[in-house]
Structure formats: C-alpha cells, structure tokens
Short mmCIF file of C-alpha atoms in Angstrom, two decimals:
data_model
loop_
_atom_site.label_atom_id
_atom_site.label_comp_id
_atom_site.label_asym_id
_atom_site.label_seq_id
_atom_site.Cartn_x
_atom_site.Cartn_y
_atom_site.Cartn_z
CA UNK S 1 -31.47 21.62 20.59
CA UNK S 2 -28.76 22.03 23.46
CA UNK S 3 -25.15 21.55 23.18
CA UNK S 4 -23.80 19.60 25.58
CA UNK S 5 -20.24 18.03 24.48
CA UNK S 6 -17.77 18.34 22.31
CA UNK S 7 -14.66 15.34 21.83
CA UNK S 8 -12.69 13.82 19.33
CA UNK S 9 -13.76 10.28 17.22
CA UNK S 10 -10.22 8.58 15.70
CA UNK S 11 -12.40 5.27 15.05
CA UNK S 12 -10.83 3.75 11.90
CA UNK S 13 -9.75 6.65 10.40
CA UNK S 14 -14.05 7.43 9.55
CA UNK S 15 -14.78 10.35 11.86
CA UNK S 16 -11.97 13.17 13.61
CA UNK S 17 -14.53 15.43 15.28
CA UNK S 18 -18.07 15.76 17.17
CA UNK S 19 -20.50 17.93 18.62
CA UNK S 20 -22.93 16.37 20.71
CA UNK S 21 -26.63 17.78 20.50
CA UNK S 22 -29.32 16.32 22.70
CA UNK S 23 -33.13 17.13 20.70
CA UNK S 24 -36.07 17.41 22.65
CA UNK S 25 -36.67 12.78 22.53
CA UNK S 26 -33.52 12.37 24.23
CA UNK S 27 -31.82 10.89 21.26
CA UNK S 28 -28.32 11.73 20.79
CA UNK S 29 -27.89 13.26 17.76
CA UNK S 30 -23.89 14.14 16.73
CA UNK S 31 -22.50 16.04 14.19
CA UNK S 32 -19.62 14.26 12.94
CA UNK S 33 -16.56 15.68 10.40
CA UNK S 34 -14.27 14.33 7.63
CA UNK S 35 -11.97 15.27 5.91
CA UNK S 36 -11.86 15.48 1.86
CA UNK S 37 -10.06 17.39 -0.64
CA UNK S 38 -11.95 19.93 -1.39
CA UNK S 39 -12.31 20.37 2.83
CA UNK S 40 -14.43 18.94 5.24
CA UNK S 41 -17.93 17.49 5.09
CA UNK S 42 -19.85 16.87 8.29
CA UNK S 43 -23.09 14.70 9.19
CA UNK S 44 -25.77 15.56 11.01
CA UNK S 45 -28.20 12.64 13.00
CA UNK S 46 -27.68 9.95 15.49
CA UNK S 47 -24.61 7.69 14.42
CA UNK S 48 -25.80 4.79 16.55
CA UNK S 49 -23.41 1.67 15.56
CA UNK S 50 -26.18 -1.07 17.00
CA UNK S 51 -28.34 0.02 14.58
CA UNK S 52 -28.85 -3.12 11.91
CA UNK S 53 -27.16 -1.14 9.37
CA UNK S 54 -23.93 -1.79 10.72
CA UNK S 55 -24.96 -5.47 11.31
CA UNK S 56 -24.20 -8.21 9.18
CA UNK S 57 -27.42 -10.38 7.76
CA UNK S 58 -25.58 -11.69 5.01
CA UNK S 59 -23.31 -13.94 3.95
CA UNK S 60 -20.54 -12.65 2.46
CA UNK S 61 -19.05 -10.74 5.60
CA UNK S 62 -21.15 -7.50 4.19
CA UNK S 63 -23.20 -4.86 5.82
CA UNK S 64 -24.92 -1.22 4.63
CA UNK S 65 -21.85 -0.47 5.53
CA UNK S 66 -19.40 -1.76 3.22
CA UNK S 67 -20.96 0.55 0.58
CA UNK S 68 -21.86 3.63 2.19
CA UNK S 69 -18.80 5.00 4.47
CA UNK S 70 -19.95 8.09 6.48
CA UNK S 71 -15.99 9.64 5.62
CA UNK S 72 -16.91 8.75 2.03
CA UNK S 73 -20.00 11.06 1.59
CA UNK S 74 -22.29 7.90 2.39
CA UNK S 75 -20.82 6.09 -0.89
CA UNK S 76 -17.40 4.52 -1.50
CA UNK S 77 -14.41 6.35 -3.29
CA UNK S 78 -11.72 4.88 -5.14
CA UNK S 79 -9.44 6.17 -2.95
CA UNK S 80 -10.72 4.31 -0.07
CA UNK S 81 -11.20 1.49 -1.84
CA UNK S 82 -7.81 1.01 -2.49
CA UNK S 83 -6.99 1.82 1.15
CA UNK S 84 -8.91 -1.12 2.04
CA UNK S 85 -7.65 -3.42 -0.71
CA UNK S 86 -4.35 -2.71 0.59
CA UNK S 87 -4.93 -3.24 4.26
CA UNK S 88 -6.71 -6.58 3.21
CA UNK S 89 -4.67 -7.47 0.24
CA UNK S 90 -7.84 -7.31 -1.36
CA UNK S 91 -10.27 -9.27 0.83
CA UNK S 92 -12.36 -7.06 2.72
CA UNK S 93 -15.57 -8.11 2.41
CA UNK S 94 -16.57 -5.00 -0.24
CA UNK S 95 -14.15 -7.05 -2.37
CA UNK S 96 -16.85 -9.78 -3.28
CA UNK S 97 -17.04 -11.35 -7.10
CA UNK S 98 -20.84 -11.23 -6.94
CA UNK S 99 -20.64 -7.59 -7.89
CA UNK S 100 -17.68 -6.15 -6.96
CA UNK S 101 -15.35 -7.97 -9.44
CA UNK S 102 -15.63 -6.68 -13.00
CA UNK S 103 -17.22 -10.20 -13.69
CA UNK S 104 -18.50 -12.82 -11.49
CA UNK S 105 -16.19 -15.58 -13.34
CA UNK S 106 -13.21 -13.04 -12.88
CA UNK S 107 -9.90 -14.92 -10.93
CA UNK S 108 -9.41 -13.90 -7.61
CA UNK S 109 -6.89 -16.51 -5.82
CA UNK S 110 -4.04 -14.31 -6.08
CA UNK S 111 -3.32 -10.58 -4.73
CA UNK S 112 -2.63 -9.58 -8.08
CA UNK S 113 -5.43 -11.44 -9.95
CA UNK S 114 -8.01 -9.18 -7.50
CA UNK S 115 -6.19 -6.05 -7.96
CA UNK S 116 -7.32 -7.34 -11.74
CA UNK S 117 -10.77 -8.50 -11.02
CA UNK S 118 -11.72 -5.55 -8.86
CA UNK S 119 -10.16 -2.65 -10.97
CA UNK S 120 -13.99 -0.95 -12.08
CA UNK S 121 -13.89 -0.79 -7.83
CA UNK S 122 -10.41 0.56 -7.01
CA UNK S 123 -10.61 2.90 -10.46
CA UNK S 124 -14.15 4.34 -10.16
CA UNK S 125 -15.94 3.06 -6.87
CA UNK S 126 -18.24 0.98 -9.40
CA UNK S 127 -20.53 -1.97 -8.13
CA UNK S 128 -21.15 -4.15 -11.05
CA UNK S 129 -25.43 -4.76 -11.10
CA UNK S 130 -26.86 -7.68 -13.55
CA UNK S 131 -30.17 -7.00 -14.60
CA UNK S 132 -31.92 -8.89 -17.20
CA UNK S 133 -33.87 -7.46 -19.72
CA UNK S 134 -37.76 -6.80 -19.15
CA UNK S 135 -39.38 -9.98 -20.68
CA UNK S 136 -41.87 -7.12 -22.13
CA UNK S 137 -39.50 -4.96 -23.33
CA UNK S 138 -39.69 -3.13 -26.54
CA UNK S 139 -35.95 -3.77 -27.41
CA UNK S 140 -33.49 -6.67 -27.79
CA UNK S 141 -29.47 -7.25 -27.01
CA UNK S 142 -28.21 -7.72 -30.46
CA UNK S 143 -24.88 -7.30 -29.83
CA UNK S 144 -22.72 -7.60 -26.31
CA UNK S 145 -19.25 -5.87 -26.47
CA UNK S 146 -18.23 -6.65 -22.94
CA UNK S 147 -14.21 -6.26 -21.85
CA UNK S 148 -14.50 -9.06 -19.56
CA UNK S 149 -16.08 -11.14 -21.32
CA UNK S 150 -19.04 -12.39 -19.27
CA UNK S 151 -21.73 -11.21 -20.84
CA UNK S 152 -22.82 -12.35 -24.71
CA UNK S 153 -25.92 -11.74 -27.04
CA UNK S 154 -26.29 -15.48 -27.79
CA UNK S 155 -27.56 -16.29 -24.05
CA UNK S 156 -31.37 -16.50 -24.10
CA UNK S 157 -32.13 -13.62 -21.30
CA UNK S 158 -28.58 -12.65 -20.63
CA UNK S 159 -28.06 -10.54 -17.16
CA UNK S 160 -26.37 -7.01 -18.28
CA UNK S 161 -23.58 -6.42 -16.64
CA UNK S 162 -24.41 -2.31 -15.68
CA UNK S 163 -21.78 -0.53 -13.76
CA UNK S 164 -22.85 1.96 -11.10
CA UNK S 165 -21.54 4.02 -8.11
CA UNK S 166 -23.45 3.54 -4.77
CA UNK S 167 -25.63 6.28 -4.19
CA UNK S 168 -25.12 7.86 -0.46
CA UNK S 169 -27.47 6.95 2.42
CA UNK S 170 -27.51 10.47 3.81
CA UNK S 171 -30.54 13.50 2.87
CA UNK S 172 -32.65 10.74 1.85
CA UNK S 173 -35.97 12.82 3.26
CA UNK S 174 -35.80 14.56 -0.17
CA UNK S 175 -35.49 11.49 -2.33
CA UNK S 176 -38.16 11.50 -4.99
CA UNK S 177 -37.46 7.57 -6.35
CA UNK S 178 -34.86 5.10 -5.13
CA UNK S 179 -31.90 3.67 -6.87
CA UNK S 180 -30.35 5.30 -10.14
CA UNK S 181 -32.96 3.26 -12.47
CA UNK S 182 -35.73 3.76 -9.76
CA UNK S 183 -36.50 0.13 -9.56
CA UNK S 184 -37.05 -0.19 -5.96
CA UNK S 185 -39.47 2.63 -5.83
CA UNK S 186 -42.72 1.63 -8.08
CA UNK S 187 -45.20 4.42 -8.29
CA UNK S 188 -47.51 2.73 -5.92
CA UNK S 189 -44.31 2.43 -3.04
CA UNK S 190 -43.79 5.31 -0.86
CA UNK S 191 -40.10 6.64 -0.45
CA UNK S 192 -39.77 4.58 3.11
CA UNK S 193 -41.09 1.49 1.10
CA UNK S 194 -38.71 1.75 -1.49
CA UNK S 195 -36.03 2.09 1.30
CA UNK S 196 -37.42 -0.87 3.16
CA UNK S 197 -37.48 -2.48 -0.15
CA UNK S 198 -33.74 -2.00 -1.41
CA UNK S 199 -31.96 -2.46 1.84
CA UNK S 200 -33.63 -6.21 1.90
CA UNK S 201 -32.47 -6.33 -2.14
CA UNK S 202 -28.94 -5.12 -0.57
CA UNK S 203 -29.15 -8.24 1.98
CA UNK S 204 -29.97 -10.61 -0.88
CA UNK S 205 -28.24 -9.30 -3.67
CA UNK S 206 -24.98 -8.04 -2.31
CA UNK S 207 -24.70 -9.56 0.98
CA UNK S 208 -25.78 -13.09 -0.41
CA UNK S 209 -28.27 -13.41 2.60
CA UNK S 210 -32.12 -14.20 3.80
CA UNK S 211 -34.67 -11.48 3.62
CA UNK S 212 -34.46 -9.72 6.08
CA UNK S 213 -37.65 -9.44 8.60
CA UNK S 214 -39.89 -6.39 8.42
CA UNK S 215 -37.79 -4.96 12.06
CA UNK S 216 -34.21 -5.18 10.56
CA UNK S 217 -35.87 -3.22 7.30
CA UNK S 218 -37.70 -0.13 9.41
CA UNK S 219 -34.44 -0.24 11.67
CA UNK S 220 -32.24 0.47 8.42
CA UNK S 221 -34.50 2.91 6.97
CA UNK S 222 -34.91 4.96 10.27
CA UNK S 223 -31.68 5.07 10.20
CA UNK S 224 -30.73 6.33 7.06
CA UNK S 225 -33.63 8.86 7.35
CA UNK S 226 -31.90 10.43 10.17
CA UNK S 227 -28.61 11.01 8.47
CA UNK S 228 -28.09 14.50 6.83
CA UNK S 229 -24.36 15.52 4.91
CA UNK S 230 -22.95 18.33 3.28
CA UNK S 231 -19.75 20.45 3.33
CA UNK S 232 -19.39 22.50 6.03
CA UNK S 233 -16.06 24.32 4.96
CA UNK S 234 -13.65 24.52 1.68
CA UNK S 235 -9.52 24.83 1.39
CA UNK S 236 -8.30 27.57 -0.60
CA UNK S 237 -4.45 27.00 -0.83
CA UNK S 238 -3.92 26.56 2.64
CA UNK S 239 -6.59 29.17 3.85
CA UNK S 240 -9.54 27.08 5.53
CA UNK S 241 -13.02 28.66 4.56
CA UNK S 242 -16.07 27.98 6.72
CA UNK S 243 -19.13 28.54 5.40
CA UNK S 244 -21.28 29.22 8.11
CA UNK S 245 -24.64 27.86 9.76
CA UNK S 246 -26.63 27.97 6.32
CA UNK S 247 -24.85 25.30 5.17
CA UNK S 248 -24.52 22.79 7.64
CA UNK S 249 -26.32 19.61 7.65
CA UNK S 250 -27.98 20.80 10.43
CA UNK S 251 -30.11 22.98 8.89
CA UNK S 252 -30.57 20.95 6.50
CA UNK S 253 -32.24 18.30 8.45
CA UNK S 254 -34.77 21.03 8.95
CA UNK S 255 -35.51 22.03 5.13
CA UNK S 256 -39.33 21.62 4.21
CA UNK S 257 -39.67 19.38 1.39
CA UNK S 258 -42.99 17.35 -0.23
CA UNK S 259 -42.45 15.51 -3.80
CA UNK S 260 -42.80 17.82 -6.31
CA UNK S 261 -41.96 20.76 -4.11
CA UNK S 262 -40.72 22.88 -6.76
CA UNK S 263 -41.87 21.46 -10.37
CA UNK S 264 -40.00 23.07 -13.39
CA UNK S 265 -42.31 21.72 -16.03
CA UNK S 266 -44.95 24.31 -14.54
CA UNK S 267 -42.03 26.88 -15.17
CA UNK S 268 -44.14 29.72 -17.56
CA UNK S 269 -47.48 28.50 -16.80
CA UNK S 270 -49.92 30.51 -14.88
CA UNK S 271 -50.13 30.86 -10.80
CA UNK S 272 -46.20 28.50 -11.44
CA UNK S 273 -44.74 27.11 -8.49
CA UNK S 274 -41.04 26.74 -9.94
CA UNK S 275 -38.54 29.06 -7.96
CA UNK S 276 -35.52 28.77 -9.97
CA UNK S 277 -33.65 30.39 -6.94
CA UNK S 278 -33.01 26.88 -6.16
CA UNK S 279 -30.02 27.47 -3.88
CA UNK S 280 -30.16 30.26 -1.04
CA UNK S 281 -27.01 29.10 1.01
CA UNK S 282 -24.72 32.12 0.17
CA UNK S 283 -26.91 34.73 -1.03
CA UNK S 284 -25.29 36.75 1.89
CA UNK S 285 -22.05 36.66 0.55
CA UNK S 286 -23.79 38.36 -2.73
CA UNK S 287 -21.39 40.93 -3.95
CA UNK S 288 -18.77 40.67 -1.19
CA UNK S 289 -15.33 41.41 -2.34
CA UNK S 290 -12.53 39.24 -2.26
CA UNK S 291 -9.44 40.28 -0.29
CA UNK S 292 -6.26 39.49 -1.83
CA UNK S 293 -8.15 36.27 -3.72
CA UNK S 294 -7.79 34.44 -0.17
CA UNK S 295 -11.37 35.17 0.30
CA UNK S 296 -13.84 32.72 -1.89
CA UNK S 297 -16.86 33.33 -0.22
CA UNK S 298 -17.79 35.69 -2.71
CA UNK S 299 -16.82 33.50 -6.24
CA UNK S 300 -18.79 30.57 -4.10
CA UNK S 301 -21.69 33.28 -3.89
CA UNK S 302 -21.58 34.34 -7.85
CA UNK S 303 -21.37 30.77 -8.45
CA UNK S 304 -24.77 30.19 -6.71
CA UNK S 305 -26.20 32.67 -8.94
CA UNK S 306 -24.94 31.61 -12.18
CA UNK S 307 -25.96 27.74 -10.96
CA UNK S 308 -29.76 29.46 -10.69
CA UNK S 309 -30.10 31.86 -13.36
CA UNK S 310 -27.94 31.26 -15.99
CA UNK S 311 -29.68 30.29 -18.93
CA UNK S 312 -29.09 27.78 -21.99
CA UNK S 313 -30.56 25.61 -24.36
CA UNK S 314 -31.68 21.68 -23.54
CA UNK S 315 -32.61 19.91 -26.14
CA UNK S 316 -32.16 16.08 -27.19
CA UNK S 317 -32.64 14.77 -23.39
CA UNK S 318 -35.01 11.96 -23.03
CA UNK S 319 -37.27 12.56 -20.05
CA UNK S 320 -37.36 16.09 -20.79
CA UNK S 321 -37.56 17.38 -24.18
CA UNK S 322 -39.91 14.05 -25.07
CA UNK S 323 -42.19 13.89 -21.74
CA UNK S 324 -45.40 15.70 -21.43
CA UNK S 325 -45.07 17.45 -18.14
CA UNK S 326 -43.07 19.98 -20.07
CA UNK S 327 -44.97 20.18 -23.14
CA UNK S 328 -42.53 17.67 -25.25
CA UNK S 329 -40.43 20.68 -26.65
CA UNK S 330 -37.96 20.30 -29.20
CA UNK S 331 -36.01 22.33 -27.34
CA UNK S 332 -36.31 24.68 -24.03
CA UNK S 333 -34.39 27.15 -22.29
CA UNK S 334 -33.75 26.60 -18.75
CA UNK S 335 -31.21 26.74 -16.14
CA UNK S 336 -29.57 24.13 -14.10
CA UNK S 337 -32.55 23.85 -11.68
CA UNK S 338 -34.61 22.78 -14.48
CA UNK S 339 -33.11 19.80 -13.39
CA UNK S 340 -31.83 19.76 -9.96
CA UNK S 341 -34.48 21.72 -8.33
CA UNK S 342 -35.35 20.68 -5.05
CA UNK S 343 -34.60 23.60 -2.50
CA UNK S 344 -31.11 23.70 -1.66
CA UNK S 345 -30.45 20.06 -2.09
CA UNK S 346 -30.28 19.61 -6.05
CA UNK S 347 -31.82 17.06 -6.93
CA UNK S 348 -35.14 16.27 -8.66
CA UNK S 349 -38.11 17.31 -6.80
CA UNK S 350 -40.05 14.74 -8.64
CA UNK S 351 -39.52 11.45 -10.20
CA UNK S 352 -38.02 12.33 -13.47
CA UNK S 353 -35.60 10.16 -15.27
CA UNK S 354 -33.22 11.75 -17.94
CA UNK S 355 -30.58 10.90 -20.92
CA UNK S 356 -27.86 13.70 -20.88
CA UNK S 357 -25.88 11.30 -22.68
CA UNK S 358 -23.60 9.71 -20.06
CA UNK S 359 -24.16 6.17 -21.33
CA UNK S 360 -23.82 7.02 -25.32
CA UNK S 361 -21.48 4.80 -27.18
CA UNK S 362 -19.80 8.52 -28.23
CA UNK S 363 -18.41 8.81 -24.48
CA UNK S 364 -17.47 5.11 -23.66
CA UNK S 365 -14.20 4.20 -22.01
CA UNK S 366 -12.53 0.97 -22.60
CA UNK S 367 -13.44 -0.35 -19.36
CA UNK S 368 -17.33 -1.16 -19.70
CA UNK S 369 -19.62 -2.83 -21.65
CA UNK S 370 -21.22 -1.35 -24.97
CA UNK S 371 -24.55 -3.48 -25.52
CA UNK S 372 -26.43 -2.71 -28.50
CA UNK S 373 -30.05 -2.73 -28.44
CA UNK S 374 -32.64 -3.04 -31.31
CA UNK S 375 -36.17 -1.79 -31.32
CA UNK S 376 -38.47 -4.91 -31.98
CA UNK S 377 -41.16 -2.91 -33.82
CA UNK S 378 -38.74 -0.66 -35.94
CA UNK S 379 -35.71 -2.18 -36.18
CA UNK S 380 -33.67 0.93 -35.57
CA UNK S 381 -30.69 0.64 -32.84
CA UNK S 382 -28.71 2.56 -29.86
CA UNK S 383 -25.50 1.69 -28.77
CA UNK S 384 -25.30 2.17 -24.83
CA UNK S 385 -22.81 1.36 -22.08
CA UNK S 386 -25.79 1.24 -19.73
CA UNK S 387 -29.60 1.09 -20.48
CA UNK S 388 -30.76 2.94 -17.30
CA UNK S 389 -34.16 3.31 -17.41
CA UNK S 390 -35.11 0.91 -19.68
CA UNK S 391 -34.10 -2.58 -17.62
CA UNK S 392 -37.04 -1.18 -15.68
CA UNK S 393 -39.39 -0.42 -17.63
CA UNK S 394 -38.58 -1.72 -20.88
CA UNK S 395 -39.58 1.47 -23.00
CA UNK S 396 -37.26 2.41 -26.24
CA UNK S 397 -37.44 6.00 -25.12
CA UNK S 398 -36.12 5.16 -21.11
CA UNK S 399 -32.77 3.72 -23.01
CA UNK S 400 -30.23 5.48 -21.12
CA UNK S 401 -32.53 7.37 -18.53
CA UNK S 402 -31.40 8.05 -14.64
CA UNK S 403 -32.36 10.00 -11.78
CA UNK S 404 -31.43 13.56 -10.85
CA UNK S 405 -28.81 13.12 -7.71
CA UNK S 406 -28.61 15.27 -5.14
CA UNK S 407 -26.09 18.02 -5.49
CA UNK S 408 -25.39 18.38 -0.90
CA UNK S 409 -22.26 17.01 0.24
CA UNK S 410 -20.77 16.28 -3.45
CA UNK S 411 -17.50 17.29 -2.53
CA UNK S 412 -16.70 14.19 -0.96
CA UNK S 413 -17.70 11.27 -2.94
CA UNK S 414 -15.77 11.32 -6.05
CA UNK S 415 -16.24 10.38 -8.95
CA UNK S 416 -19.41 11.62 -10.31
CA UNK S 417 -22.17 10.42 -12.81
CA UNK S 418 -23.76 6.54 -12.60
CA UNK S 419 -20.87 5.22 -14.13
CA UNK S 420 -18.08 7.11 -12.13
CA UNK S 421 -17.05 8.98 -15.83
CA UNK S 422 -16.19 12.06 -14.24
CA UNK S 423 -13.19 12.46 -11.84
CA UNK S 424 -13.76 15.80 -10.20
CA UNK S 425 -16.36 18.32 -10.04
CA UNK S 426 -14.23 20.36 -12.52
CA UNK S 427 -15.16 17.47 -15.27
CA UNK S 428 -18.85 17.97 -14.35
CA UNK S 429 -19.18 21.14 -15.01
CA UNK S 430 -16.63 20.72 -18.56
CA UNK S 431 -19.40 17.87 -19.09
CA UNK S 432 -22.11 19.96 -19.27
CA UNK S 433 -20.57 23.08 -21.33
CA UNK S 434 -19.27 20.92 -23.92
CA UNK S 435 -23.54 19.30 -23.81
CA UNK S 436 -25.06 22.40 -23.25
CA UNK S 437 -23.39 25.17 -24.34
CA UNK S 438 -23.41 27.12 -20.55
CA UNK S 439 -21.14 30.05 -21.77
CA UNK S 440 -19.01 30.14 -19.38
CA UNK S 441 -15.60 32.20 -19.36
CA UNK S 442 -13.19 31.33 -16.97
CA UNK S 443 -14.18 33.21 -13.98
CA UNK S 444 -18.03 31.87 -14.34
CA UNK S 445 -16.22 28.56 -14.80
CA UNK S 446 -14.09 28.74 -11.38
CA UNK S 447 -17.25 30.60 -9.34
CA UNK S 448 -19.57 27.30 -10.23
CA UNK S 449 -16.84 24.90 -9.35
CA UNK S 450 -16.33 26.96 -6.22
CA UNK S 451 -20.31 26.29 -5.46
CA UNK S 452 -20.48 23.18 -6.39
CA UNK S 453 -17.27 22.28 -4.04
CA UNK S 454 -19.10 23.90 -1.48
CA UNK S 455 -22.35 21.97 -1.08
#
C-alpha cells in the first residue's frame, strides 16, 4: 500500500490531518486524525462522503451520521453535543424528540425548554430507545419510576424508555452481535445481516423514514466495514507520545479475526484455545525505563500486562458465572480478557451477554428510569434502570445483560458503559475494583489507565 499524499482536512472542525494510501483496487483509502483529550485518535479506510451513510433517507433531517461522528470515536460525546446544540440553539437534526429528548412528550418550543428536554443527550451522549416488553416474556413491569414521566406500569404493553450511548461504526469486522441488547443480530443473521438490518431500523426508527432498499443497506454496511479507529498517540503534560505502527488503525484493519477466535470458557480445558495475552501492542516497550516520568511508554506497557494477567475473582455476573460454556461456576478466577478477549481489540470474541451490574437499582442516578420487574412463575423481583438482555429475549436470567464493547479507540468517545455512567476511563477502571476486587495500588492503577487511554 503506497503513500502518495499527505494534506490537511479543516472540514467542520471533524478531521485536521491525512495520509493518503492508494491499496492495490484503486480505492482511496485515508487515514484521518482528531483530536481528544487523552491525544489523538486516527481512522483508517476510505472516508467517501457519497456514500449513503452520509445521505439522508429519513425524515427528520437525520443521517448515520448524526450519531456516529468520525472526531467522536464513531459515537457522539456530550461535549459535541453541546457544541452542536449551541450552534443550532438546539435544532440540529440529532436534537429530535423521537429519541433524543428524555421523553417523546417532553416541550421543545423554546431554547431553554430543549436544553431541558435533551439533557440525557448534552449530559451523557444518551439516545433514549423504547422497547416493549417480549409478549413471551417471563417477567412483568410492576412498577415504572420514570423522572420524566412518560412511561407508567398501568399501560397494557408500555414501551420502556432504555437509555443508551451509540455504539461506534468503526472495527466492526470483529463484531460478534450487533447493538448493546443484540437484537439486530439473531443467531441465524450473519454480522453483515445484522448491519444491513440495523442501519434500515436506524432509517425507520431514528430518522422517521421508508425502508430503505437492499442497495442503500449493502452501501452503509460496506462502508462501515471499511472503517478502522484507535489512538494513535497520548499527551503526557504537554509531552506528545506516539505510539508507533502497532497501534495504528492500520494494522488493525489487517488483524485476523473469526467469531470465537479466542474463547475463554475453553480456558483450563484440554488442547484450549484461550490466549489470555489478549493485547500485544506494547509488549516492546516491556521493561523500558521511564526518563524523568516524561516517558509513559513503559507504565502504558506494564499496564498491558496487568490488563492480561492479572488475576481476580468473578462471581455473581449473569452470562458468565450462570451459562454453560464455562461450566456455570459459582465463582471463577480470570483476568480481564475473560471478558474482552478478542486479539487486540477487546471485545467479546463471541456472542456473550453479561450483568456486571451497571443497570442495578444500587448504582442508579436520578436521571433514568428504575422499572421493576416481577418473575411471573416465582414472584420474586429486580429493580433495573435498564433490562438489557431481556427486552430481547424475555429470559429472567438476561435482566440486565449487554455485550462486551470493544476496548480500540476508547479514548475518544466518552462516557463509557450503555448508560454513559462512567465519565472517564479513570471511573472504569474504579468501577471494576470496587466490583471485582483487581488489587490494584496506585501505580497498577495509573499503568492500566495509561493502557486503556492508549487503545
């Protein structure tokens, strides 16, 4: 793949650099920069603005677009969001009541009344989804403690009101389902089906438009299949660190990857396929010393290793601890590739959906919905902010259930978890020593932020 050009992109404040590649079809391929706060992220793959994902199909002024912002990790941040509430006075067309209002009865004739009706958007980059409940389903609403209040237990089927952040559209080759609650992605779909199949719910859904026709859908999903992101270099005070050709999205468009690549629940089993040396970006900063603490390549490096081998208990996750690929333990040690263990990616190899407790009524905020759910056959209940799982498939034990995300390029689309819960990556990580128990002192704590940053 030849070099051939190098310029400068100041379109809209989206893109500041390029570097033009030309592969071996003749399709120019660019690899593109932006700018976040941990540094600067770059994508990889052939930004071609006629494709239909910049088109608009719908009927709200929407396109793929409005959701997933290349400068924006593929997803939306609060932070732009507000940029683009304030350049519109809140009427750019992401600022729709359908979803994007905290309810779709919420006021929005005044300035001020959308800066209200939008705030789960401008706060935490969250696209309100209503799903009803399975007609099949094991459970019922019971109660409905919604802040704005739209939705109420004594509706027949009510629609949930389930808060979410858009997932990117970049390093989709190693997506195992599709959508947080996998509901585009049946078992019988492949991954380009349940593409095809959500960009046309998109359309509908959030766009308000037709179907759209079988072209516009493979057009879409080429797309996004070309489009690889990650971090190609982190700010340490005011030192810029590059860090090198491993960990550009370039290479990454070339990592191997097949579902189930790298299964943990075979972990101990004879003739196992689970590598947990799930990342390999930095091992050859392994052991280098840092000059004068300007130089983080090597905390980035020990936080690699402590991201693949260090050890702790799970126990109480649903989708793990409860499923039969892994034996339904009680409890199992593992590492953090137990979960995220696709090769330097992150997220699950295979289909799994899991409960760490994100959605428990223990770690609600004020400003989402608490729904309380009762088992039909047993009568016991679960407080949730957001069934997950469960509006899919309607089983007790998928109540709070989501995918593994991919871990590449999380530097630049804050905030983090389903529901946006978690600020910065420092949170995360906090998130899952206070679940887990990791162990970390405050080195080990500082050299996994320092990875993490740098994916």
């Amino acid at each position: 793949m030849k070099k051939i050009t190098r310029y400068s992109v100041a379109k809209a404040g989206i893109f500041f650099t390029a570097s033009v590649f030309l592969p071996m079809n003749g399709t120019a391929a660019a690899l593109r920069n932006s700018a976040n706060s941990s540094g600067i992220s770059a994508t990889f793959g052939d930004i071609d603005r006629r494709n239909d994902f910049f088109n608009e199909f719908g009927g709200n002024g929407r396109t793929c677009l409005s959701c997933h912002r290349p400068g924006e990790g593929w997803s939306i941040t609060p932070q732009g969001m507000r940029k683009r509430f304030d350049r519109s006075d809140g009427t750019d067309p992401a600022f729709r009541p359908n979803d994007g209002s905290n309810s779709p009865d919420a006021d929005v004739s005044t300035v001020d009344a959308r800066r209200l009706a939008y705030s789960a958007l401008l706060n935490k980059g969250l696209i309100r989804i209503g799903l009803p409940i399975p007609a099949s389903a094991e459970f019922t609403l019971t109660e409905a403690d919604d802040p704005y209040g739209f939705v109420s237990k004594d509706a027949a089927n009510p629609d949930l009101s389930l808060f979410r952040r858009p997932l990117p559209a970049a390093n989709l080759k190693f997506a195992s389902s599709v959508m947080w609650d996998g509901r585009e992605s049946p078992p019988t779909f492949s991954i380009r089906e349940g593409l095809g199949n959500q960009a046309n719910s998109a359309n509908t859904q959030h766009a308000q438009g037709a179907e759209l026709t079988a072209a516009q859908r493979q057009s879409i999903v080429d797309f996004e299949l070309s489009l690889f992101a990650s971090q190609i270099s982190v700010r340490d005070s005011d030192v810029s660190i590059p860090l090198g050709k491993a960990a550009s999205p370039k290479i990454l468009a070339e990592q191997r990857f097949s579902l189930g690549i790298n299964p943990p629940f075979l972990a101990g089993r004879a003739n196992s396929a689970f590598d947990n040396q799930v990342f390999k970006l930095f091992d050859r900063w392994s052991g280098r010393p840092d000059r004068s603490g300007s130089d983080r390549r090597a905390a980035i490096a020990r936080g690699q290793q402590i991201f693949n081998t260090r050890t702790f208990v799970i126990k109480g996750v649903a989708g793990l601890n409860d499923s039969a690929l892994f034996g339904k333990p009680e409890q199992l040690t593992g590492t953090c590739g137990t979960c995220h263990n696709t090769p330097n990616v992150g997220n699950s190899s295979s289909a799994l959906f899991m409960n760490t407790g994100v959605s428990d009524a223990d770690r609600r905020t004020g400003d989402l919905p608490l729904y309380t759910l009762t088992n039909k056959t047993t009568g016991e209940s679960i407080q949730t902010t957001d069934p997950g799982r469960a509006m899919v498939t309607g089983l007790w034990k998928d109540i709070g259930c989501f995918k593994v995300p991919a871990l590449r390029g999380l530097a630049a689309r804050p905030p983090y978890f389903h529901n946006g819960s978690r600020s910065e990556i420092p949170d995360v990580v906090d998130f899952y020593e206070t679940r887990f128990g990791l162990g970390l002192n405050n080195r080990e704590r500082l050299d996994l932020i320092s990875f993490l940053r740098a994916l």
